């Protein structure tokens, strides 16, 4: 065994990686450096083990890469992946650490051609929706009974045969104008837009039908072109679109004033059913007849009522004359009763007024006054008026004895300062105004000095 070269031996300055660590960090670098990618290529080595995961290789003419699509994702696939299929993947760049295999972890898979067209369809649909081409507010009403129908389609396809057959079945004799256009290929969309403009300029139809038979998304792509949608919305005539089968939806369907699932359905929506109209007409005729009969009966009854109420003028005058005579008699009787009642009331009021008059009441009041006077005299006599007079005189003498007026009459006086009686000299100051009350009258004085 050869001795190791010390120049290539690990030292403290070198980091030694294990294989697992190396693969793990490499996977981190790959997954952190690449976002989700769209990758297109051809399937090969497709394998679906019991785990439900899907393993395959994606290749082109120069290289290939391993891919894994786990069960939770591949359950959403709308097709069965097989070797040789051309597909479009949305995947995350990664590395399978146990084996060090570079691989893609697939999140979504679709067939490449159909998927690209579908993405373009969705993007165009969002753009035109933002422009308002699909709004319900811009939709025009479809006439219930068109005088002439215009059909824009291929003159040799199955769609025109279905439309004409349906129109003849529903309303034979309804005029139809066919505007022939190609319905597939690069020339189809400009031709359809031009036919819509021609039909509007000629103005010979009441409604237009734009139609073709079924096909793949690529076959129907002419009906997804923006110029077709804008020509539909620019049309002054209402447009019904019936393209493909019931599951096929195109941009023209969304822009149309009315979408039909098939060409036959489009013809049914624009042409009334003659049998149904005939039944409706018969029903309306019956209803109109019954309504007319009821109206006549009501008028006849009204006429009978008017006839019964109608009276000859001479007879009417006699009736009015008799009624006038009766009214005058009733008026006389009522007036007599009223006058009698008023006379009785007046007599009663006169009698009450006589009884309440001064001539009747003065003698009564005079007698009452005499009675009260005699009662007063008797009461005074009973109380002893003389004794009370003597006592009153005695009390008056006592009051005079204690009254200050008597004192003042003997020469005394009462001095007041600001309403207060002065009893001492210190209650007033020199210069104060003093009121002096005498036995008769009073004096206004001013203090000159105090002792």
Short mmCIF file of C-alpha atoms in Angstrom, two decimals:
data_model
loop_
_atom_site.label_atom_id
_atom_site.label_comp_id
_atom_site.label_asym_id
_atom_site.label_seq_id
_atom_site.Cartn_x
_atom_site.Cartn_y
_atom_site.Cartn_z
CA UNK A 1 0.00 0.00 0.00
CA UNK A 2 1.52 3.28 -1.03
CA UNK A 3 2.20 5.91 1.54
CA UNK A 4 -0.04 8.97 1.45
CA UNK A 5 1.31 12.27 0.19
CA UNK A 6 1.36 14.72 3.11
CA UNK A 7 0.84 17.64 0.69
CA UNK A 8 -2.64 16.31 -0.13
CA UNK A 9 -3.64 15.21 3.38
CA UNK A 10 -6.44 17.14 5.14
CA UNK A 11 -5.26 19.74 7.61
CA UNK A 12 -6.98 22.05 10.03
CA UNK A 13 -7.33 24.72 7.28
CA UNK A 14 -9.37 22.40 4.98
CA UNK A 15 -13.07 21.41 5.37
CA UNK A 16 -13.80 17.78 4.64
CA UNK A 17 -17.31 17.09 3.18
CA UNK A 18 -19.10 13.86 3.41
CA UNK A 19 -20.86 12.74 0.26
CA UNK A 20 -24.28 13.23 1.90
CA UNK A 21 -23.39 16.76 2.99
CA UNK A 22 -22.05 17.61 -0.45
CA UNK A 23 -25.21 16.40 -2.20
CA UNK A 24 -27.42 18.07 0.37
CA UNK A 25 -25.75 21.50 -0.04
CA UNK A 26 -25.65 21.12 -3.82
CA UNK A 27 -29.40 20.48 -3.80
CA UNK A 28 -29.90 23.60 -1.69
CA UNK A 29 -27.89 25.68 -4.14
CA UNK A 30 -29.82 24.35 -7.13
CA UNK A 31 -33.26 24.83 -5.59
CA UNK A 32 -32.37 28.32 -4.33
CA UNK A 33 -30.86 29.47 -7.64
CA UNK A 34 -33.70 28.47 -9.98
CA UNK A 35 -37.35 29.52 -9.66
CA UNK A 36 -40.20 27.42 -11.01
CA UNK A 37 -39.43 26.83 -14.69
CA UNK A 38 -41.45 25.95 -17.77
CA UNK A 39 -39.59 23.22 -19.69
CA UNK A 40 -40.71 21.67 -22.98
CA UNK A 41 -39.58 18.32 -24.34
CA UNK A 42 -40.41 14.71 -25.22
CA UNK A 43 -41.30 12.02 -22.67
CA UNK A 44 -39.21 8.82 -22.44
CA UNK A 45 -38.65 6.02 -19.92
CA UNK A 46 -42.06 6.67 -18.35
CA UNK A 47 -42.52 4.63 -15.15
CA UNK A 48 -45.35 4.55 -12.61
CA UNK A 49 -44.48 2.25 -9.66
CA UNK A 50 -46.91 1.02 -6.99
CA UNK A 51 -46.28 4.15 -4.93
CA UNK A 52 -48.28 6.17 -7.48
CA UNK A 53 -45.39 8.53 -8.23
CA UNK A 54 -44.47 9.18 -11.86
CA UNK A 55 -40.86 8.96 -13.04
CA UNK A 56 -39.68 9.74 -16.55
CA UNK A 57 -37.05 11.52 -18.62
CA UNK A 58 -37.61 14.69 -20.61
CA UNK A 59 -35.44 15.00 -23.68
CA UNK A 60 -34.83 16.92 -26.85
CA UNK A 61 -32.44 16.21 -29.71
CA UNK A 62 -29.39 17.24 -27.64
CA UNK A 63 -29.93 16.34 -23.96
CA UNK A 64 -32.23 14.78 -21.39
CA UNK A 65 -33.02 15.23 -17.71
CA UNK A 66 -34.60 12.95 -15.11
CA UNK A 67 -38.00 14.03 -13.75
CA UNK A 68 -40.23 13.02 -10.84
CA UNK A 69 -43.91 13.91 -10.44
CA UNK A 70 -45.33 12.81 -7.11
CA UNK A 71 -48.71 11.19 -6.63
CA UNK A 72 -50.47 14.28 -5.22
CA UNK A 73 -49.61 16.19 -8.40
CA UNK A 74 -50.01 13.57 -11.13
CA UNK A 75 -53.53 12.73 -9.91
CA UNK A 76 -54.58 16.08 -11.42
CA UNK A 77 -53.39 15.18 -14.93
CA UNK A 78 -56.04 15.33 -17.65
CA UNK A 79 -54.22 12.82 -19.88
CA UNK A 80 -52.14 9.64 -19.56
CA UNK A 81 -48.43 10.42 -20.10
CA UNK A 82 -46.76 8.06 -22.59
CA UNK A 83 -43.32 7.84 -24.14
CA UNK A 84 -42.97 9.99 -27.23
CA UNK A 85 -45.47 12.61 -26.09
CA UNK A 86 -44.44 16.26 -26.47
CA UNK A 87 -45.23 17.98 -23.16
CA UNK A 88 -44.79 21.24 -21.29
CA UNK A 89 -43.74 21.03 -17.62
CA UNK A 90 -43.72 23.49 -14.74
CA UNK A 91 -40.98 22.18 -12.45
CA UNK A 92 -38.44 22.94 -9.72
CA UNK A 93 -34.74 22.23 -10.35
CA UNK A 94 -33.43 19.82 -7.68
CA UNK A 95 -31.02 16.99 -6.96
CA UNK A 96 -31.76 13.50 -5.66
CA UNK A 97 -29.26 13.44 -2.81
CA UNK A 98 -28.96 9.65 -2.21
CA UNK A 99 -27.67 9.08 -5.75
CA UNK A 100 -26.50 12.56 -6.65
CA UNK A 101 -28.86 12.62 -9.66
CA UNK A 102 -29.78 16.00 -11.15
CA UNK A 103 -33.58 16.04 -11.66
CA UNK A 104 -36.74 18.13 -12.04
CA UNK A 105 -39.59 17.97 -9.49
CA UNK A 106 -42.69 18.44 -11.68
CA UNK A 107 -45.72 20.29 -10.37
CA UNK A 108 -47.76 20.57 -13.59
CA UNK A 109 -47.75 18.84 -16.97
CA UNK A 110 -49.73 19.53 -20.13
CA UNK A 111 -49.51 18.57 -23.75
CA UNK A 112 -47.27 21.14 -25.37
CA UNK A 113 -49.28 22.26 -28.41
CA UNK A 114 -52.71 22.29 -26.74
CA UNK A 115 -51.35 23.84 -23.57
CA UNK A 116 -49.72 26.77 -25.35
CA UNK A 117 -52.90 27.49 -27.22
CA UNK A 118 -54.92 27.25 -24.02
CA UNK A 119 -52.63 29.72 -22.27
CA UNK A 120 -52.91 32.10 -25.20
CA UNK A 121 -56.70 31.70 -25.10
CA UNK A 122 -56.87 32.51 -21.38
CA UNK A 123 -54.60 35.54 -21.76
CA UNK A 124 -56.67 36.89 -24.68
CA UNK A 125 -59.89 36.27 -22.79
CA UNK A 126 -58.65 38.32 -19.82
CA UNK A 127 -57.48 41.13 -22.11
CA UNK A 128 -60.78 41.42 -23.99
CA UNK A 129 -62.79 41.10 -20.78
CA UNK A 130 -60.84 44.06 -19.38
CA UNK A 131 -61.79 46.00 -22.53
CA UNK A 132 -65.47 45.32 -21.79
CA UNK A 133 -66.17 43.21 -24.89
CA UNK A 134 -67.95 40.51 -22.86
CA UNK A 135 -70.04 42.73 -20.59
CA UNK A 136 -73.76 41.99 -20.41
CA UNK A 137 -74.51 45.72 -20.74
CA UNK A 138 -73.31 45.76 -24.38
CA UNK A 139 -75.33 42.72 -25.47
CA UNK A 140 -78.06 43.42 -28.05
CA UNK A 141 -81.48 41.71 -27.90
CA UNK A 142 -82.26 39.02 -30.49
CA UNK A 143 -85.41 39.78 -32.53
CA UNK A 144 -88.26 37.37 -31.84
CA UNK A 145 -89.57 37.38 -35.45
CA UNK A 146 -86.74 38.25 -37.86
CA UNK A 147 -87.71 39.03 -41.46
CA UNK A 148 -84.40 37.69 -42.84
CA UNK A 149 -81.48 35.80 -41.28
CA UNK A 150 -77.83 36.12 -42.29
CA UNK A 151 -75.48 33.13 -41.88
CA UNK A 152 -71.69 33.62 -41.88
CA UNK A 153 -69.98 30.26 -42.37
CA UNK A 154 -68.32 27.96 -44.87
CA UNK A 155 -70.73 27.17 -47.73
CA UNK A 156 -69.45 23.58 -47.95
CA UNK A 157 -69.27 22.55 -44.29
CA UNK A 158 -71.69 20.51 -42.21
CA UNK A 159 -72.65 23.58 -40.18
CA UNK A 160 -74.50 25.32 -43.05
CA UNK A 161 -76.46 22.15 -43.75
CA UNK A 162 -77.48 21.85 -40.10
CA UNK A 163 -78.50 25.50 -39.96
CA UNK A 164 -80.56 25.45 -43.18
CA UNK A 165 -82.24 22.16 -42.21
CA UNK A 166 -83.20 23.53 -38.82
CA UNK A 167 -84.50 26.79 -40.31
CA UNK A 168 -86.65 24.93 -42.87
CA UNK A 169 -88.01 22.70 -40.12
CA UNK A 170 -88.86 25.51 -37.75
CA UNK A 171 -90.03 28.21 -40.15
CA UNK A 172 -90.22 27.25 -43.84
CA UNK A 173 -90.01 30.16 -46.21
CA UNK A 174 -87.94 32.37 -43.88
CA UNK A 175 -85.39 34.14 -46.14
CA UNK A 176 -81.73 33.31 -45.46
CA UNK A 177 -78.65 35.13 -46.77
CA UNK A 178 -75.36 33.17 -46.65
CA UNK A 179 -72.10 35.11 -46.37
CA UNK A 180 -69.45 32.48 -47.36
CA UNK A 181 -66.15 32.59 -45.46
CA UNK A 182 -63.36 30.13 -44.64
CA UNK A 183 -63.70 28.95 -41.04
CA UNK A 184 -60.17 27.58 -40.52
CA UNK A 185 -56.67 28.76 -41.33
CA UNK A 186 -54.89 32.09 -41.40
CA UNK A 187 -57.35 33.66 -43.82
CA UNK A 188 -60.45 32.78 -41.77
CA UNK A 189 -60.39 35.53 -39.12
CA UNK A 190 -59.98 38.49 -41.57
CA UNK A 191 -62.67 37.01 -43.82
CA UNK A 192 -65.11 36.62 -40.91
CA UNK A 193 -64.52 40.21 -39.74
CA UNK A 194 -65.01 41.45 -43.32
CA UNK A 195 -68.24 39.44 -43.71
CA UNK A 196 -69.63 40.98 -40.52
CA UNK A 197 -68.87 44.44 -41.87
CA UNK A 198 -70.44 43.59 -45.27
CA UNK A 199 -73.64 42.29 -43.65
CA UNK A 200 -73.97 45.50 -41.63
CA UNK A 201 -73.40 47.74 -44.65
CA UNK A 202 -75.96 45.89 -46.75
CA UNK A 203 -78.48 45.88 -43.89
CA UNK A 204 -80.61 43.15 -45.47
CA UNK A 205 -80.91 40.96 -42.37
CA UNK A 206 -82.31 41.40 -38.87
CA UNK A 207 -79.89 39.00 -37.16
CA UNK A 208 -76.60 37.26 -38.02
CA UNK A 209 -75.49 33.70 -37.23
CA UNK A 210 -71.74 33.01 -37.09
CA UNK A 211 -71.13 29.26 -37.02
CA UNK A 212 -68.95 26.28 -37.88
CA UNK A 213 -68.67 22.62 -36.88
CA UNK A 214 -66.55 21.11 -34.13
CA UNK A 215 -62.80 20.60 -34.01
CA UNK A 216 -59.73 20.92 -31.86
CA UNK A 217 -58.70 24.13 -30.16
CA UNK A 218 -56.27 24.73 -33.01
CA UNK A 219 -59.01 24.13 -35.61
CA UNK A 220 -61.30 26.66 -33.88
CA UNK A 221 -58.58 29.24 -33.35
CA UNK A 222 -59.90 31.58 -36.07
CA UNK A 223 -62.86 32.26 -33.73
CA UNK A 224 -60.43 33.24 -30.95
CA UNK A 225 -58.81 36.09 -32.88
CA UNK A 226 -59.33 39.60 -31.38
CA UNK A 227 -60.37 41.07 -34.74
CA UNK A 228 -63.34 38.67 -34.88
CA UNK A 229 -64.45 39.60 -31.35
CA UNK A 230 -64.14 43.33 -32.08
CA UNK A 231 -66.03 42.96 -35.37
CA UNK A 232 -68.86 41.19 -33.50
CA UNK A 233 -69.11 44.02 -30.98
CA UNK A 234 -68.87 46.67 -33.72
CA UNK A 235 -71.84 45.11 -35.55
CA UNK A 236 -75.09 47.07 -35.43
CA UNK A 237 -76.95 43.80 -36.06
CA UNK A 238 -77.26 41.28 -33.20
CA UNK A 239 -74.93 38.30 -33.62
CA UNK A 240 -75.56 34.72 -32.48
CA UNK A 241 -72.48 32.45 -32.40
CA UNK A 242 -72.70 28.66 -32.51
CA UNK A 243 -69.25 27.11 -32.89
CA UNK A 244 -68.33 23.46 -32.49
CA UNK A 245 -69.83 21.21 -29.87
CA UNK A 246 -71.40 22.09 -26.53
CA UNK A 247 -68.07 21.94 -24.67
CA UNK A 248 -66.29 24.21 -27.16
CA UNK A 249 -66.09 27.84 -26.04
CA UNK A 250 -64.35 30.47 -28.14
CA UNK A 251 -63.69 34.19 -27.79
CA UNK A 252 -66.41 34.77 -30.41
CA UNK A 253 -68.90 32.93 -28.17
CA UNK A 254 -68.08 35.27 -25.30
CA UNK A 255 -68.30 38.42 -27.44
CA UNK A 256 -71.57 37.39 -29.13
CA UNK A 257 -74.93 38.83 -28.17
CA UNK A 258 -76.08 35.23 -27.69
CA UNK A 259 -74.09 31.99 -27.52
CA UNK A 260 -75.53 28.72 -28.81
CA UNK A 261 -73.93 25.37 -28.01
CA UNK A 262 -74.02 24.09 -31.64
CA UNK A 263 -74.88 25.32 -35.15
CA UNK A 264 -78.29 23.68 -34.81
CA UNK A 265 -78.81 25.45 -31.49
CA UNK A 266 -77.91 28.79 -33.12
CA UNK A 267 -80.54 28.25 -35.82
CA UNK A 268 -83.13 27.36 -33.17
CA UNK A 269 -82.38 30.55 -31.23
CA UNK A 270 -82.90 32.90 -34.19
CA UNK A 271 -85.84 31.20 -35.98
CA UNK A 272 -89.20 30.92 -34.25
CA UNK A 273 -90.97 27.55 -34.36
CA UNK A 274 -93.89 27.93 -36.77
CA UNK A 275 -95.87 25.16 -35.08
CA UNK A 276 -95.44 26.84 -31.70
CA UNK A 277 -96.40 30.20 -33.18
CA UNK A 278 -99.46 28.63 -34.79
CA UNK A 279 -100.51 27.17 -31.44
CA UNK A 280 -99.89 30.49 -29.73
CA UNK A 281 -101.87 32.28 -32.44
CA UNK A 282 -104.76 29.85 -32.09
CA UNK A 283 -104.70 30.28 -28.32
CA UNK A 284 -104.58 34.04 -28.69
CA UNK A 285 -107.47 33.93 -31.19
CA UNK A 286 -109.55 31.87 -28.74
CA UNK A 287 -108.73 34.20 -25.87
CA UNK A 288 -109.55 37.20 -28.04
CA UNK A 289 -112.88 35.63 -29.05
CA UNK A 290 -113.79 34.86 -25.44
CA UNK A 291 -112.75 38.33 -24.37
CA UNK A 292 -114.88 39.83 -27.17
CA UNK A 293 -117.89 37.77 -26.14
CA UNK A 294 -117.47 38.81 -22.51
CA UNK A 295 -117.15 42.40 -23.59
CA UNK A 296 -120.32 42.21 -25.67
CA UNK A 297 -122.21 40.57 -22.79
CA UNK A 298 -121.04 43.26 -20.38
CA UNK A 299 -122.10 45.97 -22.85
CA UNK A 300 -125.50 44.31 -23.32
CA UNK A 301 -126.05 44.18 -19.56
CA UNK A 302 -124.99 47.79 -19.28
CA UNK A 303 -127.41 48.73 -22.05
CA UNK A 304 -130.26 46.92 -20.26
CA UNK A 305 -129.46 48.79 -17.05
CA UNK A 306 -129.46 52.12 -18.90
CA UNK A 307 -132.76 51.27 -20.58
CA UNK A 308 -134.33 50.48 -17.22
CA UNK A 309 -133.12 53.77 -15.85
CA UNK A 310 -134.24 55.73 -18.93
CA UNK A 311 -137.59 57.62 -18.27
CA UNK A 312 -139.81 59.61 -20.72
CA UNK A 313 -139.37 63.39 -20.24
CA UNK A 314 -143.12 63.97 -19.67
CA UNK A 315 -143.22 61.26 -17.05
CA UNK A 316 -140.07 62.61 -15.49
CA UNK A 317 -141.60 66.11 -15.32
CA UNK A 318 -144.73 64.75 -13.63
CA UNK A 319 -142.57 62.90 -11.12
CA UNK A 320 -140.59 66.05 -10.40
CA UNK A 321 -143.79 68.10 -10.11
CA UNK A 322 -145.30 65.63 -7.65
CA UNK A 323 -142.07 65.51 -5.68
CA UNK A 324 -141.98 69.33 -5.58
CA UNK A 325 -145.57 69.46 -4.24
CA UNK A 326 -144.76 66.90 -1.57
CA UNK A 327 -141.60 68.79 -0.63
CA UNK A 328 -143.54 72.07 -0.24
CA UNK A 329 -146.13 70.38 1.98
CA UNK A 330 -143.41 68.84 4.14
CA UNK A 331 -141.73 72.23 4.36
CA UNK A 332 -144.96 73.91 5.53
CA UNK A 333 -145.53 71.25 8.17
CA UNK A 334 -141.96 71.49 9.38
CA UNK A 335 -142.16 75.29 9.50
CA UNK A 336 -145.41 75.18 11.49
CA UNK A 337 -143.92 72.71 13.98
CA UNK A 338 -140.83 74.88 14.34
CA UNK A 339 -142.83 78.09 14.87
CA UNK A 340 -145.05 76.40 17.45
CA UNK A 341 -142.06 75.05 19.35
CA UNK A 342 -140.36 78.44 19.25
CA UNK A 343 -143.59 80.15 20.51
CA UNK A 344 -143.86 77.75 23.45
CA UNK A 345 -140.24 78.34 24.36
CA UNK A 346 -140.68 82.12 24.12
CA UNK A 347 -143.70 82.01 26.44
CA UNK A 348 -141.74 80.00 29.00
CA UNK A 349 -138.81 82.42 28.88
CA UNK A 350 -141.19 85.39 29.30
CA UNK A 351 -142.75 83.81 32.36
CA UNK A 352 -139.35 83.14 33.92
CA UNK A 353 -138.25 86.70 33.13
CA UNK A 354 -141.37 88.14 34.78
CA UNK A 355 -140.78 86.11 37.93
CA UNK A 356 -137.14 87.16 38.07
CA UNK A 357 -137.78 90.89 37.30
CA UNK A 358 -137.13 93.78 39.82
CA UNK A 359 -140.81 94.38 40.37
CA UNK A 360 -141.20 90.90 41.83
CA UNK A 361 -137.93 90.77 43.79
CA UNK A 362 -137.90 94.23 45.47
CA UNK A 363 -140.75 93.47 47.89
CA UNK A 364 -139.11 90.14 48.73
CA UNK A 365 -135.71 91.77 49.41
CA UNK A 366 -137.36 94.59 51.43
CA UNK A 367 -139.10 92.05 53.66
CA UNK A 368 -135.85 90.15 54.06
CA UNK A 369 -133.98 93.37 55.06
CA UNK A 370 -136.60 94.21 57.68
CA UNK A 371 -136.30 90.73 59.12
CA UNK A 372 -132.51 90.95 59.35
CA UNK A 373 -132.68 94.40 61.00
CA UNK A 374 -135.05 93.21 63.68
CA UNK A 375 -132.83 90.18 64.33
CA UNK A 376 -129.78 92.45 64.69
CA UNK A 377 -131.53 94.67 67.25
CA UNK A 378 -132.60 91.71 69.28
CA UNK A 379 -129.06 90.29 69.21
CA UNK A 380 -127.56 93.58 70.41
CA UNK A 381 -130.03 93.78 73.22
CA UNK A 382 -129.25 90.24 74.27
CA UNK A 383 -125.46 90.89 74.41
CA UNK A 384 -125.81 93.96 76.67
CA UNK A 385 -124.53 96.74 74.51
CA UNK A 386 -124.44 99.21 77.44
CA UNK A 387 -122.14 97.06 79.56
CA UNK A 388 -119.73 96.60 76.69
CA UNK A 389 -119.62 100.36 76.10
CA UNK A 390 -118.70 101.01 79.76
CA UNK A 391 -115.92 98.41 79.69
CA UNK A 392 -114.54 99.91 76.48
CA UNK A 393 -114.28 103.34 78.16
CA UNK A 394 -112.38 101.85 81.14
CA UNK A 395 -109.91 100.12 78.88
CA UNK A 396 -109.36 103.36 76.96
CA UNK A 397 -108.48 105.18 80.17
CA UNK A 398 -105.98 102.44 81.12
CA UNK A 399 -104.38 102.64 77.71
CA UNK A 400 -104.01 106.41 77.98
CA UNK A 401 -102.30 106.02 81.37
CA UNK A 402 -99.52 103.81 80.02
CA UNK A 403 -99.27 105.44 76.58
CA UNK A 404 -96.05 107.41 75.83
CA UNK A 405 -98.24 110.01 74.21
CA UNK A 406 -99.46 111.03 77.64
CA UNK A 407 -95.89 111.35 78.84
CA UNK A 408 -95.00 113.47 75.84
CA UNK A 409 -98.01 115.65 76.48
CA UNK A 410 -96.59 116.47 79.92
CA UNK A 411 -93.46 118.01 78.30
CA UNK A 412 -91.19 115.03 77.73
CA UNK A 413 -89.58 114.13 74.31
CA UNK A 414 -88.16 111.01 72.55
CA UNK A 415 -84.86 111.34 70.67
CA UNK A 416 -84.00 108.95 67.82
CA UNK A 417 -80.87 108.54 65.72
CA UNK A 418 -81.39 106.58 62.51
CA UNK A 419 -84.57 105.08 64.00
CA UNK A 420 -82.84 103.99 67.25
CA UNK A 421 -84.14 105.54 70.54
CA UNK A 422 -81.31 107.36 72.37
CA UNK A 423 -81.06 106.56 76.08
CA UNK A 424 -77.34 107.59 76.61
CA UNK A 425 -75.22 110.42 75.25
CA UNK A 426 -72.57 108.04 73.91
CA UNK A 427 -75.12 106.70 71.39
CA UNK A 428 -74.61 109.82 69.22
CA UNK A 429 -71.63 111.80 68.03
CA UNK A 430 -71.18 115.52 67.44
CA UNK A 431 -72.72 116.42 64.10
CA UNK A 432 -75.17 113.47 64.01
CA UNK A 433 -78.73 114.19 62.91
CA UNK A 434 -81.28 113.42 65.63
CA UNK A 435 -85.08 113.30 65.42
CA UNK A 436 -86.90 114.60 68.52
CA UNK A 437 -90.57 113.62 68.90
CA UNK A 438 -92.71 115.95 71.08
CA UNK A 439 -96.20 115.66 72.39
CA UNK A 440 -97.38 117.32 69.24
CA UNK A 441 -95.05 117.17 66.23
CA UNK A 442 -91.30 116.45 65.98
CA UNK A 443 -88.00 118.29 65.48
CA UNK A 444 -84.98 117.45 63.28
CA UNK A 445 -81.87 118.48 65.30
CA UNK A 446 -78.08 118.15 65.01
CA UNK A 447 -75.74 117.36 67.95
CA UNK A 448 -73.51 120.34 68.76
CA UNK A 449 -71.82 118.89 71.83
CA UNK A 450 -72.02 115.99 74.31
CA UNK A 451 -72.02 116.07 78.17
#
